[in-house]
Amino acid sequence: MPSRLLSLLLAPTRLLLALRRLLARGGLAVAAVASGVAFGLWGVALLLRRGPRATFGWHRRDAAPPGLADGTFGEHRHLRLQGSGLRLHYVTRGPPGAPLMLLLHGFPQNWFCWRHLMQEFSPRFRVVALDLRGYGDSEKPPGRDSYRLELLLGDICEVIEALGTPPGSPRCVLVGHDWGGVLAWEVASSHPQLVEKLVVMDAPQRGVMAGFTARHPSQLLRSCYIFLFQLPWLPELLLSLADFQLVRTFLTSAQTGIQDPAWRLSEQELDSYLFGLSQPGGLSPPIHYYRNLFRDTPVPREPPPPPTLLLWGSRDAFLDPRLGPAHLRWLRPPARLRLLPGASHWLPEERPRPLAQLIGQFLGGGDKEGP
């Protein structure tokens, strides 16, 4: 009898939660369709402007551009994960016995975005720039379910356990940008024993992002591509049009790309990202990250225990710079936030020298930090 009474008392709460989930899924579906229509109109305009041949064709890339697959920036290696058997590619630079600094890239990039910072930190650290699952020269298991958040986090934990120092209690300085930063937040929260210090660049923690977006709906417009990526096949088609024009726009346009003319990507550097995406099956895995973003994966509510440095570009076109202070209010002291004036979303390539100084000061051994 008490269990039946308890079940009756909980019934309204369960009904409200089910209704809330239904409304959330409905809202997501509406946003996805709206984004699909908007980006689809962009594709139609591109077709009318350039014609079918230029729109549906792309430059064939049979060989990796210089710097991507050779030893210019470090030694290329592969690691076979014990749990999944997945083979991940990484580039390493620095003394083999030095503390590990693990660098995690975002979309639509790969390890190559860290080339400048690898050179800055390799005298002091064993710097490892990882190609995340589905990117670059790492293996690309088929299907959306192969890119669930818990699997991505498991990959990173295994990499730290395999490469971290000292043996027996491996740890690292964990640095993430964009999707790499999203994953870094989660690893530092769920496995703090693996992370000595955390550095995040232009990447939101999922819980903070949800609360901020509820208070600032304009962030939904900045994130509209995320809703597009919930749809089947259409994102892959649109991203590939006109030799990946949309990807080029993200990385190089005056509105969303690198703002400092001295650090804008050359065609060869841009090709270092397009090469992997243009290979058969190269586009779907990165998009699957987004397709799994709204699953019912538990969101960490407590801030990560390791000391944290948060870096944000004041002209990030995709993530409102006010997200930086929102995170700082959530983090534990003495977490630090540094807003880089005039910088875009693509901090590792646009501001490598200021980043090296700020990160060096945070890790110790740099000049004393100013106010």
Tab-separated table of C-alpha atoms in Angstrom:
chain	number	residue	atom	x	y	z
A	1	MET	CA	0.000	0.000	0.000
A	2	PRO	CA	2.708	2.592	0.849
A	3	SER	CA	4.470	1.876	-2.465
A	4	ARG	CA	1.203	2.410	-4.389
A	5	LEU	CA	0.619	5.665	-2.525
A	6	LEU	CA	4.159	6.818	-3.248
A	7	SER	CA	3.709	5.947	-6.927
A	8	LEU	CA	0.494	7.997	-7.060
A	9	LEU	CA	2.181	10.955	-5.385
A	10	LEU	CA	5.092	10.818	-7.861
A	11	ALA	CA	2.857	10.468	-10.925
A	12	PRO	CA	2.406	14.246	-11.514
A	13	THR	CA	6.178	14.793	-11.276
A	14	ARG	CA	6.860	11.993	-13.738
A	15	LEU	CA	4.246	13.393	-16.096
A	16	LEU	CA	5.796	16.863	-15.937
A	17	LEU	CA	9.281	15.471	-16.613
A	18	ALA	CA	7.993	13.468	-19.578
A	19	LEU	CA	6.234	16.571	-20.905
A	20	ARG	CA	9.402	18.614	-20.462
A	21	ARG	CA	11.423	16.044	-22.433
A	22	LEU	CA	8.794	16.004	-25.155
A	23	LEU	CA	8.804	19.793	-25.437
A	24	ALA	CA	12.608	19.871	-25.526
A	25	ARG	CA	12.702	17.311	-28.326
A	26	GLY	CA	10.012	19.194	-30.222
A	27	GLY	CA	11.910	22.462	-29.851
A	28	LEU	CA	15.105	20.819	-31.039
A	29	ALA	CA	13.330	19.394	-34.083
A	30	VAL	CA	11.877	22.790	-34.973
A	31	ALA	CA	15.275	24.479	-34.582
A	32	ALA	CA	16.931	21.788	-36.717
A	33	VAL	CA	14.394	22.203	-39.528
A	34	ALA	CA	14.653	25.997	-39.388
A	35	SER	CA	18.448	25.837	-39.572
A	36	GLY	CA	18.228	23.322	-42.398
A	37	VAL	CA	15.996	25.674	-44.373
A	38	ALA	CA	18.272	28.678	-43.732
A	39	PHE	CA	21.481	26.881	-44.676
A	40	GLY	CA	19.666	25.178	-47.557
A	41	LEU	CA	18.796	28.595	-48.985
A	42	TRP	CA	22.478	29.487	-48.725
A	43	GLY	CA	23.248	26.374	-50.765
A	44	VAL	CA	20.660	27.312	-53.416
A	45	ALA	CA	22.125	30.817	-53.665
A	46	LEU	CA	25.599	29.300	-54.045
A	47	LEU	CA	24.327	27.054	-56.831
A	48	LEU	CA	22.730	29.960	-58.682
A	49	ARG	CA	25.847	32.083	-58.322
A	50	ARG	CA	28.505	29.505	-59.234
A	51	GLY	CA	26.657	26.905	-61.286
A	52	PRO	CA	26.373	23.127	-60.783
A	53	ARG	CA	29.919	22.205	-61.742
A	54	ALA	CA	31.621	24.543	-59.264
A	55	THR	CA	29.049	23.912	-56.537
A	56	PHE	CA	29.064	20.107	-56.531
A	57	GLY	CA	32.735	19.571	-57.341
A	58	TRP	CA	35.761	19.817	-55.116
A	59	HIS	CA	39.482	19.727	-55.487
A	60	ARG	CA	40.824	16.196	-55.252
A	61	ARG	CA	43.349	15.862	-52.436
A	62	ASP	CA	45.426	12.720	-52.883
A	63	ALA	CA	48.405	13.778	-50.748
A	64	ALA	CA	48.572	15.553	-47.404
A	65	PRO	CA	49.847	19.147	-47.597
A	66	PRO	CA	53.332	19.913	-46.223
A	67	GLY	CA	53.432	20.002	-42.417
A	68	LEU	CA	50.372	17.834	-41.840
A	69	ALA	CA	51.862	14.349	-42.152
A	70	ASP	CA	55.629	14.943	-42.139
A	71	GLY	CA	57.878	15.649	-39.177
A	72	THR	CA	57.915	19.443	-39.418
A	73	PHE	CA	56.198	20.021	-36.073
A	74	GLY	CA	56.868	16.782	-34.238
A	75	GLU	CA	56.991	13.015	-34.349
A	76	HIS	CA	53.896	11.217	-35.659
A	77	ARG	CA	52.768	8.201	-33.662
A	78	HIS	CA	49.728	5.991	-33.130
A	79	LEU	CA	48.277	4.581	-29.930
A	80	ARG	CA	46.056	1.486	-29.811
A	81	LEU	CA	43.534	1.903	-26.982
A	82	GLN	CA	43.159	-1.085	-24.678
A	83	GLY	CA	39.420	-0.765	-24.094
A	84	SER	CA	38.004	-0.117	-27.555
A	85	GLY	CA	40.918	-1.266	-29.710
A	86	LEU	CA	40.676	2.058	-31.530
A	87	ARG	CA	43.859	3.424	-33.125
A	88	LEU	CA	44.424	7.128	-32.443
A	89	HIS	CA	46.992	9.341	-34.136
A	90	TYR	CA	48.998	11.973	-32.302
A	91	VAL	CA	51.985	14.232	-32.848
A	92	THR	CA	54.488	14.611	-30.031
A	93	ARG	CA	57.316	17.029	-29.367
A	94	GLY	CA	59.561	17.513	-26.344
A	95	PRO	CA	61.631	15.424	-23.900
A	96	PRO	CA	60.205	11.878	-23.514
A	97	GLY	CA	60.411	11.982	-19.727
A	98	ALA	CA	58.929	15.462	-19.298
A	99	PRO	CA	55.438	16.076	-17.863
A	100	LEU	CA	52.638	15.463	-20.365
A	101	MET	CA	50.735	18.361	-21.912
A	102	LEU	CA	47.796	16.927	-23.862
A	103	LEU	CA	46.207	19.174	-26.516
A	104	LEU	CA	42.641	18.508	-27.733
A	105	HIS	CA	41.425	20.240	-30.907
A	106	GLY	CA	37.909	21.171	-31.993
A	107	PHE	CA	35.695	21.244	-35.082
A	108	PRO	CA	36.516	21.331	-37.998
A	109	GLN	CA	40.226	21.091	-37.230
A	110	ASN	CA	42.740	18.426	-36.173
A	111	TRP	CA	46.090	18.247	-34.345
A	112	PHE	CA	47.561	20.805	-36.784
A	113	CYS	CA	45.867	23.752	-35.033
A	114	TRP	CA	48.339	23.309	-32.139
A	115	ARG	CA	51.517	23.571	-34.244
A	116	HIS	CA	52.499	27.000	-32.854
A	117	LEU	CA	51.930	26.143	-29.190
A	118	MET	CA	53.737	22.815	-29.580
A	119	GLN	CA	56.902	24.719	-30.379
A	120	GLU	CA	56.370	27.095	-27.443
A	121	PHE	CA	55.952	24.392	-24.774
A	122	SER	CA	58.100	21.506	-26.055
A	123	PRO	CA	61.264	22.650	-24.173
A	124	ARG	CA	59.458	22.091	-20.865
A	125	PHE	CA	56.756	19.489	-21.588
A	126	ARG	CA	56.212	16.369	-23.609
A	127	VAL	CA	53.538	17.986	-25.768
A	128	VAL	CA	51.043	15.631	-27.411
A	129	ALA	CA	48.546	16.970	-29.978
A	130	LEU	CA	45.880	14.322	-30.463
A	131	ASP	CA	43.637	13.662	-33.449
A	132	LEU	CA	40.329	12.938	-31.754
A	133	ARG	CA	38.343	9.851	-32.739
A	134	GLY	CA	37.002	10.369	-36.274
A	135	TYR	CA	39.415	13.171	-37.156
A	136	GLY	CA	42.647	13.351	-39.110
A	137	ASP	CA	44.634	10.114	-39.161
A	138	SER	CA	42.797	8.585	-36.195
A	139	GLU	CA	40.413	5.748	-36.914
A	140	LYS	CA	36.840	6.589	-37.874
A	141	PRO	CA	34.429	3.925	-36.637
A	142	PRO	CA	31.110	4.006	-38.524
A	143	GLY	CA	27.801	5.193	-37.146
A	144	ARG	CA	26.546	7.924	-34.864
A	145	ASP	CA	26.688	5.705	-31.765
A	146	SER	CA	30.464	5.416	-32.097
A	147	TYR	CA	30.752	9.098	-31.106
A	148	ARG	CA	28.754	9.148	-27.899
A	149	LEU	CA	30.161	11.460	-25.257
A	150	GLU	CA	31.085	8.658	-22.855
A	151	LEU	CA	33.184	6.976	-25.570
A	152	LEU	CA	35.003	10.208	-26.416
A	153	LEU	CA	35.802	10.778	-22.736
A	154	GLY	CA	36.982	7.192	-22.403
A	155	ASP	CA	39.420	7.749	-25.280
A	156	ILE	CA	40.998	10.755	-23.589
A	157	CYS	CA	41.284	9.040	-20.217
A	158	GLU	CA	43.018	6.065	-21.852
A	159	VAL	CA	45.439	8.360	-23.658
A	160	ILE	CA	46.377	10.071	-20.374
A	161	GLU	CA	46.787	6.712	-18.631
A	162	ALA	CA	49.026	5.467	-21.450
A	163	LEU	CA	51.150	8.584	-21.960
A	164	GLY	CA	50.923	10.518	-18.687
A	165	THR	CA	53.624	10.896	-16.092
A	166	PRO	CA	54.720	9.598	-13.669
A	167	PRO	CA	54.123	5.902	-14.396
A	168	GLY	CA	51.672	4.388	-11.940
A	169	SER	CA	49.809	7.640	-11.291
A	170	PRO	CA	49.635	9.321	-14.712
A	171	ARG	CA	48.568	12.959	-14.934
A	172	CYS	CA	48.740	15.743	-17.487
A	173	VAL	CA	48.204	19.382	-18.155
A	174	LEU	CA	44.996	19.180	-20.209
A	175	VAL	CA	44.411	21.869	-22.846
A	176	GLY	CA	41.290	21.979	-25.012
A	177	HIS	CA	39.800	24.262	-27.638
A	178	ASP	CA	36.211	24.183	-28.958
A	179	TRP	CA	35.034	20.521	-28.846
A	180	GLY	CA	38.360	19.614	-27.275
A	181	GLY	CA	37.536	22.083	-24.516
A	182	VAL	CA	34.057	20.614	-24.030
A	183	LEU	CA	35.671	17.212	-23.521
A	184	ALA	CA	38.379	18.662	-21.274
A	185	TRP	CA	35.740	20.125	-18.913
A	186	GLU	CA	34.153	16.692	-18.570
A	187	VAL	CA	37.405	14.753	-18.088
A	188	ALA	CA	38.603	17.167	-15.400
A	189	SER	CA	35.262	16.853	-13.570
A	190	SER	CA	34.860	13.081	-13.796
A	191	HIS	CA	38.543	12.063	-13.522
A	192	PRO	CA	40.322	14.866	-11.624
A	193	GLN	CA	43.122	12.504	-10.615
A	194	LEU	CA	44.253	12.502	-14.273
A	195	VAL	CA	44.428	16.290	-14.643
A	196	GLU	CA	47.043	18.377	-12.869
A	197	LYS	CA	45.864	21.654	-14.410
A	198	LEU	CA	43.146	22.533	-16.920
A	199	VAL	CA	43.287	25.107	-19.728
A	200	VAL	CA	40.144	25.723	-21.812
A	201	MET	CA	39.886	28.002	-24.839
A	202	ASP	CA	36.562	29.209	-26.244
A	203	ALA	CA	34.641	26.133	-25.123
A	204	PRO	CA	31.578	25.995	-22.853
A	205	GLN	CA	30.823	23.553	-20.082
A	206	ARG	CA	27.478	21.963	-20.930
A	207	GLY	CA	25.644	23.004	-17.778
A	208	VAL	CA	26.900	26.599	-17.872
A	209	MET	CA	26.049	26.820	-21.565
A	210	ALA	CA	22.464	25.668	-20.977
A	211	GLY	CA	21.899	28.218	-18.224
A	212	PHE	CA	23.508	31.038	-20.190
A	213	THR	CA	21.475	30.294	-23.324
A	214	ALA	CA	18.247	30.333	-21.313
A	215	ARG	CA	19.124	33.865	-20.144
A	216	HIS	CA	20.604	35.039	-23.464
A	217	PRO	CA	18.605	33.560	-26.389
A	218	SER	CA	20.855	35.390	-28.854
A	219	GLN	CA	23.377	32.583	-28.278
A	220	LEU	CA	20.977	30.312	-30.191
A	221	LEU	CA	21.694	32.301	-33.354
A	222	ARG	CA	25.444	31.991	-32.835
A	223	SER	CA	24.966	28.229	-32.387
A	224	CYS	CA	22.511	27.719	-35.254
A	225	TYR	CA	24.897	25.387	-37.092
A	226	ILE	CA	24.585	22.946	-34.160
A	227	PHE	CA	20.882	22.546	-34.941
A	228	LEU	CA	21.670	22.011	-38.618
A	229	PHE	CA	24.005	19.188	-37.605
A	230	GLN	CA	21.107	17.303	-35.975
A	231	LEU	CA	19.698	16.491	-39.428
A	232	PRO	CA	20.705	13.419	-41.457
A	233	TRP	CA	22.876	13.768	-44.639
A	234	LEU	CA	22.062	17.470	-45.281
A	235	PRO	CA	24.960	18.853	-43.175
A	236	GLU	CA	27.457	16.648	-45.022
A	237	LEU	CA	26.083	17.845	-48.358
A	238	LEU	CA	26.112	21.542	-47.436
A	239	LEU	CA	29.588	21.457	-45.892
A	240	SER	CA	31.063	19.846	-48.999
A	241	LEU	CA	29.554	22.287	-51.518
A	242	ALA	CA	31.974	24.331	-53.636
A	243	ASP	CA	35.042	22.574	-52.250
A	244	PHE	CA	33.988	23.046	-48.612
A	245	GLN	CA	33.069	26.696	-48.934
A	246	LEU	CA	31.150	26.692	-45.652
A	247	VAL	CA	34.162	25.321	-43.772
A	248	ARG	CA	36.332	27.933	-45.461
A	249	THR	CA	33.871	30.610	-44.350
A	250	PHE	CA	33.978	29.428	-40.739
A	251	LEU	CA	37.781	29.581	-40.655
A	252	THR	CA	38.645	32.552	-42.870
A	253	SER	CA	35.759	35.005	-43.328
A	254	ALA	CA	35.887	38.527	-41.910
A	255	GLN	CA	32.906	37.739	-39.644
A	256	THR	CA	33.863	34.333	-38.227
A	257	GLY	CA	37.518	33.705	-39.117
A	258	ILE	CA	40.847	34.780	-37.686
A	259	GLN	CA	40.769	38.551	-37.208
A	260	ASP	CA	44.488	39.366	-37.168
A	261	PRO	CA	45.719	39.627	-40.791
A	262	ALA	CA	49.211	38.513	-39.753
A	263	TRP	CA	47.898	35.122	-38.606
A	264	ARG	CA	45.228	34.373	-41.209
A	265	LEU	CA	45.406	30.887	-42.677
A	266	SER	CA	47.231	30.379	-45.949
A	267	GLU	CA	45.682	28.120	-48.570
A	268	GLN	CA	48.172	25.415	-47.605
A	269	GLU	CA	47.259	25.682	-43.910
A	270	LEU	CA	43.565	25.597	-44.754
A	271	ASP	CA	44.186	22.471	-46.823
A	272	SER	CA	45.540	20.785	-43.692
A	273	TYR	CA	41.941	20.727	-42.417
A	274	LEU	CA	40.169	20.153	-45.722
A	275	PHE	CA	42.401	17.177	-46.568
A	276	GLY	CA	40.908	14.948	-43.870
A	277	LEU	CA	37.339	16.170	-44.386
A	278	SER	CA	37.566	15.520	-48.127
A	279	GLN	CA	38.551	11.870	-47.739
A	280	PRO	CA	35.797	9.229	-48.117
A	281	GLY	CA	33.801	9.163	-44.893
A	282	GLY	CA	35.701	12.139	-43.485
A	283	LEU	CA	32.756	14.471	-42.854
A	284	SER	CA	30.249	12.386	-40.918
A	285	PRO	CA	32.350	11.521	-37.823
A	286	PRO	CA	32.924	15.176	-36.764
A	287	ILE	CA	29.221	15.911	-37.283
A	288	HIS	CA	28.267	12.863	-35.205
A	289	TYR	CA	29.798	14.640	-32.195
A	290	TYR	CA	27.002	17.204	-32.501
A	291	ARG	CA	24.330	14.609	-33.251
A	292	ASN	CA	25.011	13.065	-29.839
A	293	LEU	CA	25.151	16.383	-27.993
A	294	PHE	CA	21.509	16.356	-26.886
A	295	ARG	CA	21.376	12.804	-25.606
A	296	ASP	CA	20.486	12.252	-21.956
A	297	THR	CA	24.114	12.174	-20.859
A	298	PRO	CA	24.457	13.379	-17.224
A	299	VAL	CA	25.797	16.931	-16.996
A	300	PRO	CA	28.423	17.579	-14.295
A	301	ARG	CA	27.054	20.210	-11.920
A	302	GLU	CA	30.127	20.771	-9.775
A	303	PRO	CA	33.118	22.674	-11.204
A	304	PRO	CA	36.234	20.612	-11.920
A	305	PRO	CA	38.635	20.369	-8.940
A	306	PRO	CA	41.910	21.021	-10.854
A	307	PRO	CA	43.186	24.630	-11.107
A	308	THR	CA	41.636	26.129	-14.236
A	309	LEU	CA	42.567	28.804	-16.763
A	310	LEU	CA	39.834	29.939	-19.160
A	311	LEU	CA	40.777	31.864	-22.307
A	312	TRP	CA	38.240	33.577	-24.573
A	313	GLY	CA	38.381	35.712	-27.699
A	314	SER	CA	36.366	38.923	-27.415
A	315	ARG	CA	35.273	38.586	-31.062
A	316	ASP	CA	34.258	34.938	-30.970
A	317	ALA	CA	31.455	34.733	-33.549
A	318	PHE	CA	30.147	31.382	-32.307
A	319	LEU	CA	30.232	31.721	-28.513
A	320	ASP	CA	29.179	34.902	-26.731
A	321	PRO	CA	32.202	36.370	-24.881
A	322	ARG	CA	29.926	36.837	-21.849
A	323	LEU	CA	30.166	33.074	-21.427
A	324	GLY	CA	33.642	33.659	-20.005
A	325	PRO	CA	32.465	35.575	-16.901
A	326	ALA	CA	29.531	33.142	-16.573
A	327	HIS	CA	32.020	30.291	-16.253
A	328	LEU	CA	34.213	32.228	-13.839
A	329	ARG	CA	31.244	32.695	-11.477
A	330	TRP	CA	30.707	28.922	-11.568
A	331	LEU	CA	34.348	27.894	-11.131
A	332	ARG	CA	36.167	27.578	-7.829
A	333	PRO	CA	38.774	30.164	-6.838
A	334	PRO	CA	41.529	30.675	-7.843
A	335	ALA	CA	40.284	29.942	-11.386
A	336	ARG	CA	41.396	32.561	-13.912
A	337	LEU	CA	39.701	34.093	-16.918
A	338	ARG	CA	41.577	35.986	-19.610
A	339	LEU	CA	39.618	37.699	-22.382
A	340	LEU	CA	41.785	38.396	-25.425
A	341	PRO	CA	40.689	41.682	-27.025
A	342	GLY	CA	39.957	41.549	-30.744
A	343	ALA	CA	40.596	37.802	-30.997
A	344	SER	CA	38.305	35.368	-32.790
A	345	HIS	CA	37.179	31.870	-31.866
A	346	TRP	CA	40.374	30.375	-33.329
A	347	LEU	CA	42.732	31.330	-30.499
A	348	PRO	CA	45.463	28.654	-30.899
A	349	GLU	CA	46.285	29.929	-34.386
A	350	GLU	CA	45.507	33.628	-33.990
A	351	ARG	CA	47.189	34.401	-30.643
A	352	PRO	CA	49.826	31.706	-30.001
A	353	ARG	CA	52.372	34.047	-28.366
A	354	PRO	CA	49.990	35.696	-25.873
A	355	LEU	CA	48.527	32.270	-25.153
A	356	ALA	CA	51.974	30.832	-24.485
A	357	GLN	CA	52.690	33.649	-22.038
A	358	LEU	CA	49.355	33.339	-20.224
A	359	ILE	CA	49.515	29.555	-20.025
A	360	GLY	CA	53.169	29.667	-18.958
A	361	GLN	CA	52.318	32.053	-16.124
A	362	PHE	CA	49.419	29.843	-15.058
A	363	LEU	CA	51.577	26.726	-15.025
A	364	GLY	CA	54.411	28.498	-13.211
A	365	GLY	CA	57.804	29.436	-14.496
A	366	GLY	CA	56.698	32.489	-16.475
A	367	ASP	CA	56.856	36.132	-15.553
A	368	LYS	CA	54.742	37.245	-12.668
A	369	GLU	CA	51.171	37.833	-13.795
A	370	GLY	CA	49.737	41.302	-13.863
A	371	PRO	CA	46.234	42.279	-12.803
